[in-house]
JSON list of C-alpha atoms in Angstrom, two decimals:
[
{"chain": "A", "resi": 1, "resn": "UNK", "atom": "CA", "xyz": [11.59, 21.01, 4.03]},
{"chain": "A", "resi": 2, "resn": "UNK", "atom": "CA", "xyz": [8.61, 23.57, 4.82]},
{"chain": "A", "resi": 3, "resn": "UNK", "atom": "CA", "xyz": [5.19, 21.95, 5.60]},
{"chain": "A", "resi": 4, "resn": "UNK", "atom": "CA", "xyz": [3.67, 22.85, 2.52]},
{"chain": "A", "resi": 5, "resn": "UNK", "atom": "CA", "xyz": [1.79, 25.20, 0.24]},
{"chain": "A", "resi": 6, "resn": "UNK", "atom": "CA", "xyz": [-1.58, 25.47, -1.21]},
{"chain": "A", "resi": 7, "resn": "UNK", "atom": "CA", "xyz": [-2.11, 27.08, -4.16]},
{"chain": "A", "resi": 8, "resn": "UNK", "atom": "CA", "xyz": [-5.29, 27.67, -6.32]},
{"chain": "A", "resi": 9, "resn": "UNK", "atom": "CA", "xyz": [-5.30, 25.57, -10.00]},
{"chain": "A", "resi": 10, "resn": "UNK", "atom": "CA", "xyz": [-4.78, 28.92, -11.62]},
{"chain": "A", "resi": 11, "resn": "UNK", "atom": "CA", "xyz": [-1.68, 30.04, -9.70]},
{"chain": "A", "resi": 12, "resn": "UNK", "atom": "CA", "xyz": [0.04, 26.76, -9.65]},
{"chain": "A", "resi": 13, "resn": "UNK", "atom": "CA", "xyz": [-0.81, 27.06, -14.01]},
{"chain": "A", "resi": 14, "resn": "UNK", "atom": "CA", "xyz": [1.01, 30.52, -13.48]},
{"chain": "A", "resi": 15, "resn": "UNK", "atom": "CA", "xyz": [4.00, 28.93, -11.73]},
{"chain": "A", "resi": 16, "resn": "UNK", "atom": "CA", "xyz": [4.45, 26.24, -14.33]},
{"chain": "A", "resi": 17, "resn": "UNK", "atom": "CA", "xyz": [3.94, 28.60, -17.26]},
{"chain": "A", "resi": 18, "resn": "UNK", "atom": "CA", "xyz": [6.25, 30.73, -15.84]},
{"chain": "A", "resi": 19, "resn": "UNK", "atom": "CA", "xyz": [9.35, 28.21, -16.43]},
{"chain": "A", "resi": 20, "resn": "UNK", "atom": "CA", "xyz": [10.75, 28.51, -12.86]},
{"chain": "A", "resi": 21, "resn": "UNK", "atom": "CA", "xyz": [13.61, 26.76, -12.40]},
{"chain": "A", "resi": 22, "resn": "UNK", "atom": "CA", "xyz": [12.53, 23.87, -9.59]},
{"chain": "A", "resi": 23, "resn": "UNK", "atom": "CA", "xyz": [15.99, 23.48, -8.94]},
{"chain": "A", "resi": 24, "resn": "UNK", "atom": "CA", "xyz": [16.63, 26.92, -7.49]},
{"chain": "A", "resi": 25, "resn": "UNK", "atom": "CA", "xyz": [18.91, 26.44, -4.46]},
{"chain": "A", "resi": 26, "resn": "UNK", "atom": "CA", "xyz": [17.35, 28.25, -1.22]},
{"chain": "A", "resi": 27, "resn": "UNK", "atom": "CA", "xyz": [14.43, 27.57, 1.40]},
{"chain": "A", "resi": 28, "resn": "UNK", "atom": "CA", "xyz": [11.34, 26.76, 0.33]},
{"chain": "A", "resi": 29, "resn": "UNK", "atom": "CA", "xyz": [9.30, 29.41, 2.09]},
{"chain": "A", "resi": 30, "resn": "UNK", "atom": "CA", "xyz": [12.04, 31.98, 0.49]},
{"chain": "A", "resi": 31, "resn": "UNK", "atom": "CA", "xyz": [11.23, 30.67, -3.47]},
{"chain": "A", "resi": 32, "resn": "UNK", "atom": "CA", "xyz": [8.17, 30.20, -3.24]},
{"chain": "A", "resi": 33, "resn": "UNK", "atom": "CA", "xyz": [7.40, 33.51, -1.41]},
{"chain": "A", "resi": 34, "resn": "UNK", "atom": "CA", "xyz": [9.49, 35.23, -4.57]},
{"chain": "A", "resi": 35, "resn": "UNK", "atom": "CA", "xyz": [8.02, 33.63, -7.27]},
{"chain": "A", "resi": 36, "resn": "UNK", "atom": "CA", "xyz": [4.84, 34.33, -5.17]},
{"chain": "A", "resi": 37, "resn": "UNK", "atom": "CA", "xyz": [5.20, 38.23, -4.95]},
{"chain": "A", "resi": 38, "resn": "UNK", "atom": "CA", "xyz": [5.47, 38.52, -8.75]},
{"chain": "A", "resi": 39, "resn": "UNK", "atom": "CA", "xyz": [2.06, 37.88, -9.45]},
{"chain": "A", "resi": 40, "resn": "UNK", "atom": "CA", "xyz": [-0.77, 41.25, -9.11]},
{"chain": "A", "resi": 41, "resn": "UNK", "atom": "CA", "xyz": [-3.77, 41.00, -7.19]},
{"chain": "A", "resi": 42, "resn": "UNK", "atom": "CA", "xyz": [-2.98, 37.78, -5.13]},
{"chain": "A", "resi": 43, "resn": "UNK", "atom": "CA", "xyz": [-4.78, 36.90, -2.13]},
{"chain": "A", "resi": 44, "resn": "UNK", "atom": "CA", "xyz": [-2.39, 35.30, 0.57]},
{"chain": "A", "resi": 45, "resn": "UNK", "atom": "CA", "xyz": [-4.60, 33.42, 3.48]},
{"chain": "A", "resi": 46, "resn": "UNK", "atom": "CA", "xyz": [-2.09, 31.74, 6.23]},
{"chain": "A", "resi": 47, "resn": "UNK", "atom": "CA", "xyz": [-4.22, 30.33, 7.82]},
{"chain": "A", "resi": 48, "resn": "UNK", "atom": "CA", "xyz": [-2.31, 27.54, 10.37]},
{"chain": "A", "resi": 49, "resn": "UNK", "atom": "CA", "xyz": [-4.99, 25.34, 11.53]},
{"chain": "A", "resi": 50, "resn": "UNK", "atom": "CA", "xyz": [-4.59, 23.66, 7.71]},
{"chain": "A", "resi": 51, "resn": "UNK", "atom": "CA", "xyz": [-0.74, 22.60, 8.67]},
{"chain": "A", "resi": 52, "resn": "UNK", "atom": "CA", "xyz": [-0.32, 20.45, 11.33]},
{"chain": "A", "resi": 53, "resn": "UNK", "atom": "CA", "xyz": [2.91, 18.61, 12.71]},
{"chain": "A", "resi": 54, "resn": "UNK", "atom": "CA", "xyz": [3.07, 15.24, 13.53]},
{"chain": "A", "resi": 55, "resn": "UNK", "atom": "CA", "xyz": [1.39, 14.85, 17.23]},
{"chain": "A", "resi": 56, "resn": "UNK", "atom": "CA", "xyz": [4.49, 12.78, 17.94]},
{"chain": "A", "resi": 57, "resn": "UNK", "atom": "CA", "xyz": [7.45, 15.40, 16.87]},
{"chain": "A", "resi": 58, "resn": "UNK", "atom": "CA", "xyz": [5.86, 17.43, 20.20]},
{"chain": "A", "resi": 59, "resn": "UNK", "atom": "CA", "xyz": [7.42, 21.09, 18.12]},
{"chain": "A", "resi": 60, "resn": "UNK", "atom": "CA", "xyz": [5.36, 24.06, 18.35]},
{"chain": "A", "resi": 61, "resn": "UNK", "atom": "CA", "xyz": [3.00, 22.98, 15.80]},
{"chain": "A", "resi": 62, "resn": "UNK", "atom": "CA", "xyz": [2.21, 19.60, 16.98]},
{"chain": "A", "resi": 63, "resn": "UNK", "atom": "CA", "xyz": [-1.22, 18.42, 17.49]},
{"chain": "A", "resi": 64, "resn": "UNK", "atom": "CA", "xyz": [-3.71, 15.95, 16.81]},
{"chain": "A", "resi": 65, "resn": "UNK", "atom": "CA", "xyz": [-4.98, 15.95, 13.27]},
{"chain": "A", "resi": 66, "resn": "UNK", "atom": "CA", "xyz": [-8.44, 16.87, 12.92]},
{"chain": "A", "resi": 67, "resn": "UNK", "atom": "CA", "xyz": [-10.55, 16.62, 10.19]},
{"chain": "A", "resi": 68, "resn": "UNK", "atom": "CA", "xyz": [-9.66, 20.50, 8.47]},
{"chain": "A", "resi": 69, "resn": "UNK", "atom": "CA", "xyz": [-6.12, 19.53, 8.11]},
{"chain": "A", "resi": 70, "resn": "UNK", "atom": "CA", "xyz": [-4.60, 19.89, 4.78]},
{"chain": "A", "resi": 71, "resn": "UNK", "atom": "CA", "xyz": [-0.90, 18.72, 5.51]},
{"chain": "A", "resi": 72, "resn": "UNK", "atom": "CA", "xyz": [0.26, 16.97, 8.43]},
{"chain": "A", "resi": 73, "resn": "UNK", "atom": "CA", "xyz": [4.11, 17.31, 8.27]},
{"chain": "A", "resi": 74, "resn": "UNK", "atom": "CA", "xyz": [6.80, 14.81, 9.50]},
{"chain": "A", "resi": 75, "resn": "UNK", "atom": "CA", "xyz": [4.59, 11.96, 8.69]},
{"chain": "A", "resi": 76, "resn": "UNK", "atom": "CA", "xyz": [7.05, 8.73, 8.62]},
{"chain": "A", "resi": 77, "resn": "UNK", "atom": "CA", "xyz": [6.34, 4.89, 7.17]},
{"chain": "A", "resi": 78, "resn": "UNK", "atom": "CA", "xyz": [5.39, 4.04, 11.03]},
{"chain": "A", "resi": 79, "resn": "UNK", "atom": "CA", "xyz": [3.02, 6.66, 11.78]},
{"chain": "A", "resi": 80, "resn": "UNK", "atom": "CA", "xyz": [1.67, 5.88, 7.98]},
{"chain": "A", "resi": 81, "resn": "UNK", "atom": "CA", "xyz": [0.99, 2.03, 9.29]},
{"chain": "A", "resi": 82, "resn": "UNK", "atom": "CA", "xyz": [-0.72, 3.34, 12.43]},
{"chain": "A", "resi": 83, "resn": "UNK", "atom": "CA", "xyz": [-2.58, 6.43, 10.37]},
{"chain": "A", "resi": 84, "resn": "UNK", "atom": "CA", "xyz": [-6.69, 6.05, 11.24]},
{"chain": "A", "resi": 85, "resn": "UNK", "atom": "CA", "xyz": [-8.97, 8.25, 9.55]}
]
């Protein structure tokens, strides 16, 4: 699975109103990104810093966590126990 996404209150209440079928079969970034492009006038920000990887998986993304981050993906029960703010 993708990182994440972060979506304003008002756009998730789109989504849900919307009746998408959660159960769509596809990637993440691909279904979101469509149900996504069907709304007017929406501002996209990627902005990377937010979505952090694990220090410990040592991909592309990995990196300490710092205090911005919104996700940090591939999080397991072990690195929960040893998780200090």
């Amino acid at each position: 699975h993708g990182m994440g996404f972060v979506v304003s209150q008002d756009v998730a209440r789109l989504l849900a109103d919307m009746g998408l079928s959660l159960k769509a079969r596809g990637n993440d970034d691909m279904l979101v990104g469509l149900w996504l492009r069907s709304i007017e006038h929406l501002y996209y920000l990627h902005y990377w810093p937010w979505f952090v990887d694990h220090e410990e998986f040592e991909g592309a993304f990995s990196r300490p966590c710092e205090e911005q981050a919104v996700i940090v993906h591939r999080m397991n029960a072990e690195r929960w126990r040893r998780f200090d703010p």
